[in-house]
Structures are given as C-alpha cells and as structure tokens.
Amino acid sequence: MTMKLAFIGLGNMGLPMARNLVKANYEVYGVNRSKAKEDAFVNAGGKAGRSAAELAQDVDVLMTCLPMPADVEKVFLGDDGVIPNGRKGLILIDFSTVSPDLNRKIAASAEEAGMFFLDAPVSGGTVGAEQGTLSVMVGGEKAVFDQVLPILEVVGKNIYHVGATGSGNVVKLINQLMVGIHTQAASEAMVLGEAMGVSKETLHQILSASFAQSRIYDRHYTQFVQKNAFEPGFALNLLHKDMTLLESMAQESGTPIPLGSYAGTMLASAKAGGFGDKDMSSMYLYNKERASVKTERKYFAVFLPMKDAEKSQIYRPQHLAFLEEQRNAGRLFANGRFADGGGGLVVYIAQNEEEVKSWVEQDPYIVQGARSYEIHEWDLVKGHLF
Ligand code: NAD
C-alpha cells in the first residue's frame, strides 16, 4: 500500500514539491495558510480541507516547507500543532531552512511523543522544486532516512544523509553563506560593469566562461535581471533570515565570517529599503540604487563620554537596539565601548554632520542623559570602503 502523506506550506517551494509527490502516485493532503494555494494544489490532483492536527493522526509521513522559524515552531509545537496532536510512529520531515537548535528542540519533542523527525533543508530553487532536482541535506536517524528515501527521491535528485538531527541545516546554512556572498558579488559586478560601459549581457557571457562563473550569478541574471522581473523565486526576506541564522551559528561556534556578516548587513539594508518581498536577485537593484546616490558618503566618529554610569547600565540594551536599527538602515560603520568605562565610540556613515546629529539625538543614551556626545568627521584610512 502506498504511503499517505501530508504537506504543510504550499508556497514557492512546497507547492511544486507536493505536486511532484502527487505525480508519483502518492495520496497527498496539502495545508496552507492562504487558501488559494490549497486550491492550486487540488487542481493539480492533491487533496485539501483537513487540518494539520487531523492529518497528524492519520498520515504516515507529514512534511513541512514553511518560511520562518516561528512558523515551523508553531506548526510542530503549538497547541493545535502536529506533535501535541499526532499519533505515535508518525514520521516528520521539515524541508524549511531554520536553525539546527530549533531542529533539535522539535526532534526532542517528537521523540517524547513517539514520533520520528528529520531536518531536510533543500537547495536548487523553484526550478529545482518544479523539476524534482533539488539537493536535499538530511539530519536525523539513518534508519528513518532509509525509510523515507523513496519520497525524498521524488522531490530531489541529490539526497544526502549528513548526520545527527540539525546537521542538514548546518550544511544548508553554510550553503546560504555562499549564496549570500555570491549574490552581493554578482550585484556589485553588474553595477560596476554598467558604470564602466559594459553591458550586463556581455559581462554575463564572458564571466560565465571565466573563473567568475557562478551558479547564483547565472540564476540572478538569466531568471530575473535579464527579464527585469523580480517576483520571487526566493524572497530577499528569506535570504536575510538565513543570514541571521547563519550569523548566530557562526557566533556560537566562535568562527568569524566577515564577508558573510557584511553580506547580511547589506541584505538588512535592502530589506529596510523596501526590497524584502522581491526576489533575492533584487540585491542588484539595491546596489544600483546605492551607486546612483551621487552624494559623497562620509564617516563620522561619535564619541559618547560617560555622564551617568548607572543610567548607562540601565539604557544599554535600548542603546544597542537603536544601533541595530541604524545598522539595518546602512548607517552604522562600527561601534564599541572603552574597556576603562570612560564611554564609547560609534562611527556612522552619512552625508553631513547635521544628519549624524539628528540620529545621535535619538540614541536612548543621549535622550536619557546617560552620555554626552561629540561628533568628529573621520577620515577612514583603511577598512571597509563602502
Ligand atoms: P513561501 O513564503 O513562498 O511559502 C511558504 C508557504 O507557507 C506560504 O504559502 C504560506 O502561506 C505558508 N504558511 C506559512 N505559515 C503557515 C502555517 N502556519 N500553516 C500553513 N501554511 C503556512 O516560502 P518558500 O520560498 O516556499 O520557502 C519555504 C522554506 O524553504 C523557507 O524556509 C525557505 O528558506 C526555504 N527555501 C526556499 C527556497 C526558494 O528558492 N524559494 C529554496 C530553498 C529553501
């Protein structure tokens, strides 16, 4: 008897993946937050109309492909979610990109409830999902992996069992490190080429036959930039999410990823600039927009001498949150405090001193009277030039 399957999250990836399972003659029940996607799935021969909790009592394997870690956590662990309502023996496969820590948390709850969990993030984009050629990197028990391999072979072509729970996402986030950097690299290359009078078409043709060739550049150029159409695909918001997860993973392991961190900062600025819902290839548009701002960018060092140590202690979290917003808006170059307790220094990127002053006066440290400030234009001798 063929296995009965459930697929939760019929988005850009989930819908074509679930459709391929229907084509492979599985009985598949789809669930999506917005009902139009469920209708599209029913039109493709899938079934719908049952909740995740009901399906968790009935099917053999339940799969998810959801956007954010919070969605994944809610679907698996929420009161009306899969694990509190599922049956013993149920196999769970999560294709979403989330942190290895969240995978381990869900796997532990699944185990307690007598279920089995695999993290199985994918790579290869919507084209790979349509064609069933995704790479699938799986963490969890090998025996469970072997049991569901025929299903994984329908959605993907290159299927890997990496190791213990969470290890699929370790590899996936490392993949995203390079996707994020290559996205920024391809965007810079195209914008610089244009500024130097080389057409994007010529550049793509030549670089694709040279060492600069990259699968991400090729994807961004042929599927989006060339067509001047930026509907996702893979939303920039999701790549930003991945870079944030990556940053935490790298930090926990004590491994600096300077280029990855910088690519994450650029994505955050693009997100703040309104590009979040577009495809990640719109980083090209964002870089072009930045390049077209002809006004010169200058650096300003803002010295924040200690005024009230107690207040500084109290308002430090708010000050740091404020700086994070500035970083996301692309205004912050660096920040840090003096080890002797005398204050701190924030370096901003701005067009003029008035602009910096208007930002500094919103800093909770200044608003609350914890620090005073001095602004000095600063000549950067060596560092990131952007
Ligand atoms: P998407 O936003 O297109 O699709 C997600 C779907 O989940 C949406 O249809 C949404 O309505 C649905 N959803 C959200 N919360 C739900 C809930 N509680 N119950 C039911 N449905 C819910 O996202 P996507 O591009 O398909 O990406 C999904 C995951 O796969 C993400 O983690 C992403 O990082 C990863 N991924 C995407 C790509 C890509 O190219 N798009 C490639 C590899 C990995």
Tab-separated table of C-alpha atoms and ligand atoms in Angstrom:
chain	number	residue	atom	x	y	z
A	1	MET	CA	0.000	0.000	0.000
A	2	THR	CA	1.374	3.417	-0.868
A	3	MET	CA	2.071	5.771	1.970
A	4	LYS	CA	-0.368	8.529	2.840
A	5	LEU	CA	1.335	11.920	3.031
A	6	ALA	CA	0.635	15.426	4.349
A	7	PHE	CA	2.427	18.538	3.108
A	8	ILE	CA	2.152	21.783	5.092
A	9	GLY	CA	3.261	25.039	3.457
A	10	LEU	CA	2.370	25.112	-0.247
A	11	GLY	CA	4.475	28.143	-1.183
A	12	ASN	CA	7.029	28.769	-3.899
A	13	MET	CA	8.851	25.564	-2.930
A	14	GLY	CA	6.212	23.464	-1.192
A	15	LEU	CA	3.589	23.571	-3.954
A	16	PRO	CA	5.796	22.174	-6.729
A	17	MET	CA	7.345	19.631	-4.310
A	18	ALA	CA	3.898	18.399	-3.218
A	19	ARG	CA	2.722	18.314	-6.847
A	20	ASN	CA	5.621	16.026	-7.741
A	21	LEU	CA	4.573	13.655	-4.953
A	22	VAL	CA	1.045	13.565	-6.410
A	23	LYS	CA	2.504	12.846	-9.856
A	24	ALA	CA	4.451	9.963	-8.277
A	25	ASN	CA	1.072	8.478	-7.243
A	26	TYR	CA	1.165	9.210	-3.531
A	27	GLU	CA	-2.032	10.252	-1.772
A	28	VAL	CA	-1.084	13.764	-0.605
A	29	TYR	CA	-3.040	16.144	1.637
A	30	GLY	CA	-1.939	19.776	1.443
A	31	VAL	CA	-2.354	22.517	4.049
A	32	ASN	CA	-1.570	26.185	3.512
A	33	ARG	CA	-2.267	29.370	5.441
A	34	SER	CA	-3.730	31.144	2.410
A	35	LYS	CA	-6.406	29.006	0.788
A	36	ALA	CA	-5.641	29.974	-2.842
A	37	LYS	CA	-2.536	27.771	-2.662
A	38	GLU	CA	-4.637	24.828	-1.457
A	39	ASP	CA	-6.975	25.343	-4.439
A	40	ALA	CA	-3.990	25.305	-6.792
A	41	PHE	CA	-2.865	22.054	-5.166
A	42	VAL	CA	-6.321	20.463	-5.550
A	43	ASN	CA	-6.284	21.471	-9.229
A	44	ALA	CA	-3.054	19.511	-9.552
A	45	GLY	CA	-4.660	16.358	-8.119
A	46	GLY	CA	-3.841	16.919	-4.448
A	47	LYS	CA	-6.303	16.784	-1.534
A	48	ALA	CA	-7.104	19.552	0.947
A	49	GLY	CA	-9.592	20.588	3.614
A	50	ARG	CA	-8.124	18.842	6.674
A	51	SER	CA	-6.161	20.497	9.460
A	52	ALA	CA	-2.545	19.730	10.321
A	53	ALA	CA	-3.690	18.242	13.666
A	54	GLU	CA	-6.176	15.883	11.958
A	55	LEU	CA	-3.626	14.804	9.387
A	56	ALA	CA	-1.067	14.115	12.110
A	57	GLN	CA	-3.445	11.396	13.395
A	58	ASP	CA	-3.898	9.814	10.012
A	59	VAL	CA	-0.965	10.013	7.602
A	60	ASP	CA	2.291	8.031	7.508
A	61	VAL	CA	4.615	10.923	6.784
A	62	LEU	CA	3.997	14.610	7.417
A	63	MET	CA	6.185	17.189	5.657
A	64	THR	CA	6.587	20.933	6.075
A	65	CYS	CA	8.146	23.702	3.992
A	66	LEU	CA	7.474	26.934	5.878
A	67	PRO	CA	9.003	30.412	5.674
A	68	MET	CA	10.184	31.476	9.144
A	69	PRO	CA	11.474	29.581	12.206
A	70	ALA	CA	8.459	30.895	14.178
A	71	ASP	CA	6.092	29.289	11.630
A	72	VAL	CA	7.924	25.976	11.915
A	73	GLU	CA	7.858	26.084	15.714
A	74	LYS	CA	4.125	26.881	15.753
A	75	VAL	CA	3.165	24.178	13.261
A	76	PHE	CA	5.103	21.459	15.112
A	77	LEU	CA	4.835	22.509	18.751
A	78	GLY	CA	1.792	24.842	19.015
A	79	ASP	CA	-1.311	23.649	20.911
A	80	ASP	CA	-3.102	22.785	17.676
A	81	GLY	CA	0.151	21.689	16.079
A	82	VAL	CA	1.443	18.403	14.788
A	83	ILE	CA	3.350	16.945	17.730
A	84	PRO	CA	0.799	17.578	20.529
A	85	ASN	CA	-1.928	16.072	18.312
A	86	GLY	CA	-0.136	13.435	16.262
A	87	ARG	CA	-0.055	9.669	16.504
A	88	LYS	CA	2.836	7.515	17.661
A	89	GLY	CA	5.067	6.316	14.845
A	90	LEU	CA	4.418	9.349	12.639
A	91	ILE	CA	7.450	10.417	10.560
A	92	LEU	CA	8.047	14.178	10.291
A	93	ILE	CA	10.218	15.811	7.620
A	94	ASP	CA	10.925	19.542	7.750
A	95	PHE	CA	12.263	20.984	4.471
A	96	SER	CA	12.422	24.570	5.838
A	97	THR	CA	15.674	26.406	6.483
A	98	VAL	CA	15.833	27.011	10.245
A	99	SER	CA	18.484	26.765	12.973
A	100	PRO	CA	19.947	23.397	13.977
A	101	ASP	CA	18.893	24.317	17.546
A	102	LEU	CA	15.231	24.522	16.544
A	103	ASN	CA	15.563	21.182	14.742
A	104	ARG	CA	16.918	19.604	17.920
A	105	LYS	CA	14.135	21.111	20.044
A	106	ILE	CA	11.450	19.732	17.713
A	107	ALA	CA	13.185	16.352	17.432
A	108	ALA	CA	13.279	16.048	21.230
A	109	SER	CA	9.513	16.715	21.492
A	110	ALA	CA	8.859	14.291	18.637
A	111	GLU	CA	10.861	11.591	20.375
A	112	GLU	CA	8.966	12.110	23.625
A	113	ALA	CA	5.703	11.712	21.705
A	114	GLY	CA	6.939	8.545	19.960
A	115	MET	CA	7.434	10.199	16.566
A	116	PHE	CA	10.466	10.499	14.284
A	117	PHE	CA	11.884	13.762	12.964
A	118	LEU	CA	14.247	14.574	10.097
A	119	ASP	CA	15.531	18.029	9.139
A	120	ALA	CA	15.804	18.032	5.365
A	121	PRO	CA	16.506	21.520	4.019
A	122	VAL	CA	16.743	21.826	0.261
A	123	SER	CA	18.679	23.796	-2.324
A	124	GLY	CA	18.058	24.334	-6.018
A	125	GLY	CA	15.298	26.960	-6.010
A	126	THR	CA	11.849	26.887	-7.532
A	127	VAL	CA	13.194	25.457	-10.786
A	128	GLY	CA	14.726	22.548	-8.864
A	129	ALA	CA	11.459	22.113	-6.954
A	130	GLU	CA	9.432	22.009	-10.224
A	131	GLN	CA	11.803	19.584	-11.872
A	132	GLY	CA	12.355	17.404	-8.804
A	133	THR	CA	16.099	18.032	-8.960
A	134	LEU	CA	16.673	19.642	-5.543
A	135	SER	CA	19.626	18.836	-3.326
A	136	VAL	CA	18.292	17.544	-0.007
A	137	MET	CA	20.555	17.511	3.063
A	138	VAL	CA	19.182	15.428	5.874
A	139	GLY	CA	19.844	15.235	9.596
A	140	GLY	CA	18.381	12.541	11.868
A	141	GLU	CA	18.413	8.784	12.313
A	142	LYS	CA	19.759	6.892	9.321
A	143	ALA	CA	17.106	4.147	9.663
A	144	VAL	CA	14.333	6.758	9.373
A	145	PHE	CA	16.132	8.371	6.435
A	146	ASP	CA	16.277	4.992	4.656
A	147	GLN	CA	12.555	4.512	5.213
A	148	VAL	CA	11.599	7.810	3.530
A	149	LEU	CA	14.301	7.824	0.853
A	150	PRO	CA	11.795	6.951	-1.924
A	151	ILE	CA	9.837	10.122	-1.021
A	152	LEU	CA	12.962	12.272	-0.925
A	153	GLU	CA	13.957	10.886	-4.327
A	154	VAL	CA	10.737	12.283	-5.777
A	155	VAL	CA	11.427	15.859	-4.622
A	156	GLY	CA	15.176	15.840	-5.193
A	157	LYS	CA	17.981	14.365	-7.223
A	158	ASN	CA	20.952	14.619	-4.877
A	159	ILE	CA	19.974	13.304	-1.472
A	160	TYR	CA	22.473	13.261	1.382
A	161	HIS	CA	22.257	11.868	4.886
A	162	VAL	CA	24.614	14.247	6.724
A	163	GLY	CA	24.429	13.010	10.325
A	164	ALA	CA	22.547	13.712	13.547
A	165	THR	CA	19.495	15.990	13.868
A	166	GLY	CA	20.280	19.563	12.802
A	167	SER	CA	23.208	18.595	10.593
A	168	GLY	CA	21.117	19.089	7.449
A	169	ASN	CA	20.656	22.729	8.416
A	170	VAL	CA	24.321	23.147	9.343
A	171	VAL	CA	25.208	22.344	5.727
A	172	LYS	CA	22.278	24.354	4.361
A	173	LEU	CA	23.302	27.480	6.295
A	174	ILE	CA	26.868	27.109	5.011
A	175	ASN	CA	25.350	26.901	1.524
A	176	GLN	CA	23.495	30.130	2.294
A	177	LEU	CA	26.755	31.774	3.417
A	178	MET	CA	27.983	31.365	-0.137
A	179	VAL	CA	24.609	32.220	-1.690
A	180	GLY	CA	24.573	35.497	0.275
A	181	ILE	CA	28.148	36.406	-0.659
A	182	HIS	CA	27.712	35.409	-4.317
A	183	THR	CA	24.509	37.436	-4.507
A	184	GLN	CA	26.349	40.541	-3.332
A	185	ALA	CA	29.339	39.742	-5.587
A	186	ALA	CA	27.161	39.308	-8.689
A	187	SER	CA	25.244	42.514	-7.884
A	188	GLU	CA	28.428	44.562	-7.458
A	189	ALA	CA	29.883	43.100	-10.657
A	190	MET	CA	26.825	44.012	-12.742
A	191	VAL	CA	26.565	47.539	-11.315
A	192	LEU	CA	30.300	48.202	-11.761
A	193	GLY	CA	30.211	46.757	-15.297
A	194	GLU	CA	27.398	49.119	-16.244
A	195	ALA	CA	29.197	52.089	-14.707
A	196	MET	CA	32.207	51.211	-16.881
A	197	GLY	CA	30.083	50.871	-20.017
A	198	VAL	CA	29.999	47.057	-20.264
A	199	SER	CA	26.512	45.687	-20.909
A	200	LYS	CA	25.142	43.150	-18.456
A	201	GLU	CA	24.656	40.691	-21.323
A	202	THR	CA	28.298	40.890	-22.442
A	203	LEU	CA	29.547	40.689	-18.861
A	204	HIS	CA	27.437	37.617	-18.132
A	205	GLN	CA	28.585	35.892	-21.314
A	206	ILE	CA	32.277	36.477	-20.643
A	207	LEU	CA	32.288	35.873	-16.879
A	208	SER	CA	30.285	32.687	-17.350
A	209	ALA	CA	33.217	31.355	-19.380
A	210	SER	CA	35.759	32.583	-16.822
A	211	PHE	CA	36.715	32.000	-13.191
A	212	ALA	CA	33.966	34.375	-12.032
A	213	GLN	CA	31.329	31.911	-13.245
A	214	SER	CA	28.790	31.209	-10.523
A	215	ARG	CA	25.506	29.372	-10.363
A	216	ILE	CA	23.986	32.176	-8.305
A	217	TYR	CA	25.117	34.855	-10.787
A	218	ASP	CA	23.664	32.759	-13.587
A	219	ARG	CA	20.359	32.320	-11.738
A	220	HIS	CA	20.059	36.003	-10.863
A	221	TYR	CA	20.954	37.211	-14.332
A	222	THR	CA	19.045	34.801	-16.579
A	223	GLN	CA	15.910	34.345	-14.479
A	224	PHE	CA	15.452	37.861	-13.080
A	225	VAL	CA	17.805	40.717	-14.048
A	226	GLN	CA	17.701	39.996	-17.786
A	227	LYS	CA	13.885	39.898	-17.688
A	228	ASN	CA	13.713	42.897	-15.347
A	229	ALA	CA	11.179	40.885	-13.285
A	230	PHE	CA	11.779	40.341	-9.576
A	231	GLU	CA	8.807	38.311	-8.295
A	232	PRO	CA	10.239	35.536	-6.062
A	233	GLY	CA	11.648	32.882	-6.569
A	234	PHE	CA	13.331	33.173	-3.248
A	235	ALA	CA	12.310	36.271	-1.327
A	236	LEU	CA	15.105	38.572	-0.140
A	237	ASN	CA	13.454	38.435	3.305
A	238	LEU	CA	14.124	34.685	3.408
A	239	LEU	CA	17.790	35.086	2.474
A	240	HIS	CA	18.087	37.727	5.192
A	241	LYS	CA	16.503	35.238	7.624
A	242	ASP	CA	19.071	32.623	6.585
A	243	MET	CA	21.990	35.036	7.037
A	244	THR	CA	20.735	35.896	10.531
A	245	LEU	CA	20.547	32.191	11.440
A	246	LEU	CA	23.997	31.692	9.952
A	247	GLU	CA	25.449	34.570	11.954
A	248	SER	CA	24.181	33.027	15.220
A	249	MET	CA	25.507	29.600	14.260
A	250	ALA	CA	28.928	31.052	13.395
A	251	GLN	CA	28.998	33.071	16.618
A	252	GLU	CA	28.109	30.034	18.729
A	253	SER	CA	30.934	28.087	17.133
A	254	GLY	CA	33.362	31.012	17.638
A	255	THR	CA	34.044	31.272	13.902
A	256	PRO	CA	34.293	34.733	12.344
A	257	ILE	CA	32.566	35.056	8.935
A	258	PRO	CA	33.476	38.642	7.953
A	259	LEU	CA	32.171	38.529	4.388
A	260	GLY	CA	29.072	36.623	5.444
A	261	SER	CA	28.362	39.185	8.170
A	262	TYR	CA	28.792	42.016	5.715
A	263	ALA	CA	26.516	40.352	3.138
A	264	GLY	CA	23.947	40.038	5.954
A	265	THR	CA	24.238	43.755	6.736
A	266	MET	CA	23.702	44.642	3.068
A	267	LEU	CA	20.624	42.392	2.958
A	268	ALA	CA	19.272	44.068	6.090
A	269	SER	CA	19.712	47.493	4.456
A	270	ALA	CA	17.987	46.284	1.288
A	271	LYS	CA	15.155	44.917	3.420
A	272	ALA	CA	14.854	48.268	5.206
A	273	GLY	CA	14.886	49.898	1.750
A	274	GLY	CA	11.732	48.011	0.725
A	275	PHE	CA	13.196	45.102	-1.283
A	276	GLY	CA	12.236	42.320	1.183
A	277	ASP	CA	9.315	40.854	-0.748
A	278	LYS	CA	11.169	40.842	-4.051
A	279	ASP	CA	13.416	38.022	-5.191
A	280	MET	CA	16.923	37.970	-3.656
A	281	SER	CA	18.314	38.946	-7.088
A	282	SER	CA	16.871	42.421	-6.429
A	283	MET	CA	20.117	42.991	-4.483
A	284	TYR	CA	21.253	44.091	-7.944
A	285	LEU	CA	18.578	46.822	-7.907
A	286	TYR	CA	19.514	47.818	-4.367
A	287	ASN	CA	23.229	48.073	-5.180
A	288	LYS	CA	22.368	50.090	-8.270
A	289	GLU	CA	20.201	52.430	-6.222
A	290	ARG	CA	23.035	52.964	-3.715
A	291	ALA	CA	25.509	53.585	-6.535
A	292	SER	CA	23.239	56.198	-8.072
A	293	VAL	CA	23.231	58.287	-4.889
A	294	LYS	CA	25.931	60.625	-6.112
A	295	THR	CA	26.323	62.493	-2.857
A	296	GLU	CA	29.534	61.511	-1.176
A	297	ARG	CA	29.389	59.258	1.867
A	298	LYS	CA	31.498	60.384	4.793
A	299	TYR	CA	32.423	58.817	8.111
A	300	PHE	CA	31.679	60.465	11.428
A	301	ALA	CA	33.136	59.283	14.710
A	302	VAL	CA	30.755	59.990	17.577
A	303	PHE	CA	32.438	59.958	20.967
A	304	LEU	CA	29.968	59.214	23.775
A	305	PRO	CA	31.713	60.186	27.053
A	306	MET	CA	30.267	58.740	30.250
A	307	LYS	CA	27.931	61.095	32.081
A	308	ASP	CA	25.927	58.800	34.349
A	309	ALA	CA	27.261	55.240	34.773
A	310	GLU	CA	24.089	53.944	36.409
A	311	LYS	CA	21.853	55.234	33.624
A	312	SER	CA	24.296	53.859	31.058
A	313	GLN	CA	23.899	50.422	32.583
A	314	ILE	CA	20.097	50.707	32.516
A	315	TYR	CA	19.763	52.035	28.960
A	316	ARG	CA	22.474	49.903	27.357
A	317	PRO	CA	20.013	47.323	25.866
A	318	GLN	CA	17.931	50.140	24.335
A	319	HIS	CA	21.069	51.850	23.011
A	320	LEU	CA	22.211	48.581	21.393
A	321	ALA	CA	18.757	48.002	19.866
A	322	PHE	CA	18.879	51.547	18.493
A	323	LEU	CA	22.309	50.880	16.951
A	324	GLU	CA	20.988	47.664	15.407
A	325	GLU	CA	18.286	49.711	13.664
A	326	GLN	CA	20.953	52.104	12.409
A	327	ARG	CA	22.991	49.152	11.166
A	328	ASN	CA	19.967	47.750	9.322
A	329	ALA	CA	19.425	51.122	7.710
A	330	GLY	CA	23.026	51.037	6.420
A	331	ARG	CA	24.127	53.975	8.592
A	332	LEU	CA	26.454	52.282	11.042
A	333	PHE	CA	30.100	51.532	10.337
A	334	ALA	CA	31.292	50.382	13.759
A	335	ASN	CA	30.555	50.672	17.448
A	336	GLY	CA	32.205	49.731	20.701
A	337	ARG	CA	32.846	50.771	24.275
A	338	PHE	CA	36.092	51.676	26.003
A	339	ALA	CA	37.331	48.976	28.341
A	340	ASP	CA	38.167	51.609	31.002
A	341	GLY	CA	34.474	52.548	31.369
A	342	GLY	CA	35.071	56.082	30.065
A	343	GLY	CA	32.431	55.864	27.338
A	344	GLY	CA	32.224	54.575	23.805
A	345	LEU	CA	32.577	55.328	20.139
A	346	VAL	CA	30.094	54.935	17.283
A	347	VAL	CA	31.162	55.507	13.691
A	348	TYR	CA	28.340	56.499	11.341
A	349	ILE	CA	28.233	56.767	7.560
A	350	ALA	CA	26.378	59.877	6.451
A	351	GLN	CA	26.326	62.766	4.023
A	352	ASN	CA	26.906	65.503	6.581
A	353	GLU	CA	27.224	66.298	10.266
A	354	GLU	CA	23.625	67.550	10.623
A	355	GLU	CA	22.349	64.156	9.540
A	356	VAL	CA	24.506	62.405	12.137
A	357	LYS	CA	23.428	64.852	14.829
A	358	SER	CA	19.754	64.118	14.105
A	359	TRP	CA	20.411	60.388	14.561
A	360	VAL	CA	22.591	60.725	17.669
A	361	GLU	CA	19.903	62.775	19.371
A	362	GLN	CA	17.551	59.808	19.081
A	363	ASP	CA	20.051	57.489	20.810
A	364	PRO	CA	18.486	56.411	24.164
A	365	TYR	CA	21.815	57.201	25.872
A	366	ILE	CA	21.503	60.843	24.822
A	367	VAL	CA	17.733	61.075	25.310
A	368	GLN	CA	18.093	59.731	28.872
A	369	GLY	CA	21.168	61.802	29.766
A	370	ALA	CA	23.418	58.768	30.296
A	371	ARG	CA	26.096	60.120	27.958
A	372	SER	CA	27.098	63.348	26.286
A	373	TYR	CA	28.391	63.408	22.713
A	374	GLU	CA	30.982	64.894	20.386
A	375	ILE	CA	30.858	64.442	16.599
A	376	HIS	CA	34.042	64.467	14.503
A	377	GLU	CA	34.286	63.888	10.777
A	378	TRP	CA	36.663	60.947	10.427
A	379	ASP	CA	38.992	60.090	7.535
A	380	LEU	CA	38.948	56.364	7.111
A	381	VAL	CA	42.482	55.316	6.195
A	382	LYS	CA	41.958	51.600	5.885
A	383	GLY	CA	38.868	49.446	6.432
A	384	HIS	CA	35.712	48.511	4.550
A	385	LEU	CA	35.181	51.158	1.901
A	386	PHE	CA	31.510	51.367	1.082
B	1	NAD	P1	6.908	30.900	0.659
B	1	NAD	O1	6.700	32.072	1.512
B	1	NAD	O2	6.754	31.014	-0.824
B	1	NAD	O3	5.966	29.699	1.122
B	1	NAD	C1	5.661	29.371	2.432
B	1	NAD	C2	4.195	28.942	2.498
B	1	NAD	O4	3.891	28.535	3.817
B	1	NAD	C3	3.232	30.078	2.127
B	1	NAD	O5	2.359	29.625	1.106
B	1	NAD	C4	2.493	30.352	3.446
B	1	NAD	O6	1.141	30.726	3.240
B	1	NAD	C5	2.593	29.007	4.130
B	1	NAD	N1	2.470	29.048	5.591
B	1	NAD	C6	3.064	29.886	6.467
B	1	NAD	N2	2.710	29.597	7.729
B	1	NAD	C7	1.860	28.556	7.653
B	1	NAD	C8	1.146	27.803	8.619
B	1	NAD	N3	1.231	28.095	9.922
B	1	NAD	N4	0.363	26.785	8.197
B	1	NAD	C9	0.257	26.512	6.872
B	1	NAD	N5	0.903	27.196	5.920
B	1	NAD	C10	1.707	28.206	6.306
B	1	NAD	O7	8.366	30.351	1.010
B	1	NAD	P2	9.288	29.378	0.139
B	1	NAD	O8	10.107	30.201	-0.790
B	1	NAD	O9	8.490	28.250	-0.378
B	1	NAD	O10	10.287	28.866	1.288
B	1	NAD	C11	9.897	27.914	2.284
B	1	NAD	C12	11.129	27.455	3.039
B	1	NAD	O11	12.061	26.845	2.128
B	1	NAD	C13	11.896	28.589	3.709
B	1	NAD	O12	12.400	28.150	4.942
B	1	NAD	C14	12.991	28.902	2.733
B	1	NAD	O13	14.106	29.499	3.349
B	1	NAD	C15	13.295	27.539	2.165
B	1	NAD	N6	13.860	27.538	0.802
B	1	NAD	C16	13.339	28.314	-0.202
B	1	NAD	C17	13.904	28.265	-1.475
B	1	NAD	C18	13.385	29.094	-2.631
B	1	NAD	O14	14.078	29.180	-3.669
B	1	NAD	N7	12.234	29.708	-2.545
B	1	NAD	C19	14.992	27.419	-1.725
B	1	NAD	C20	15.484	26.631	-0.697
B	1	NAD	C21	14.914	26.695	0.571
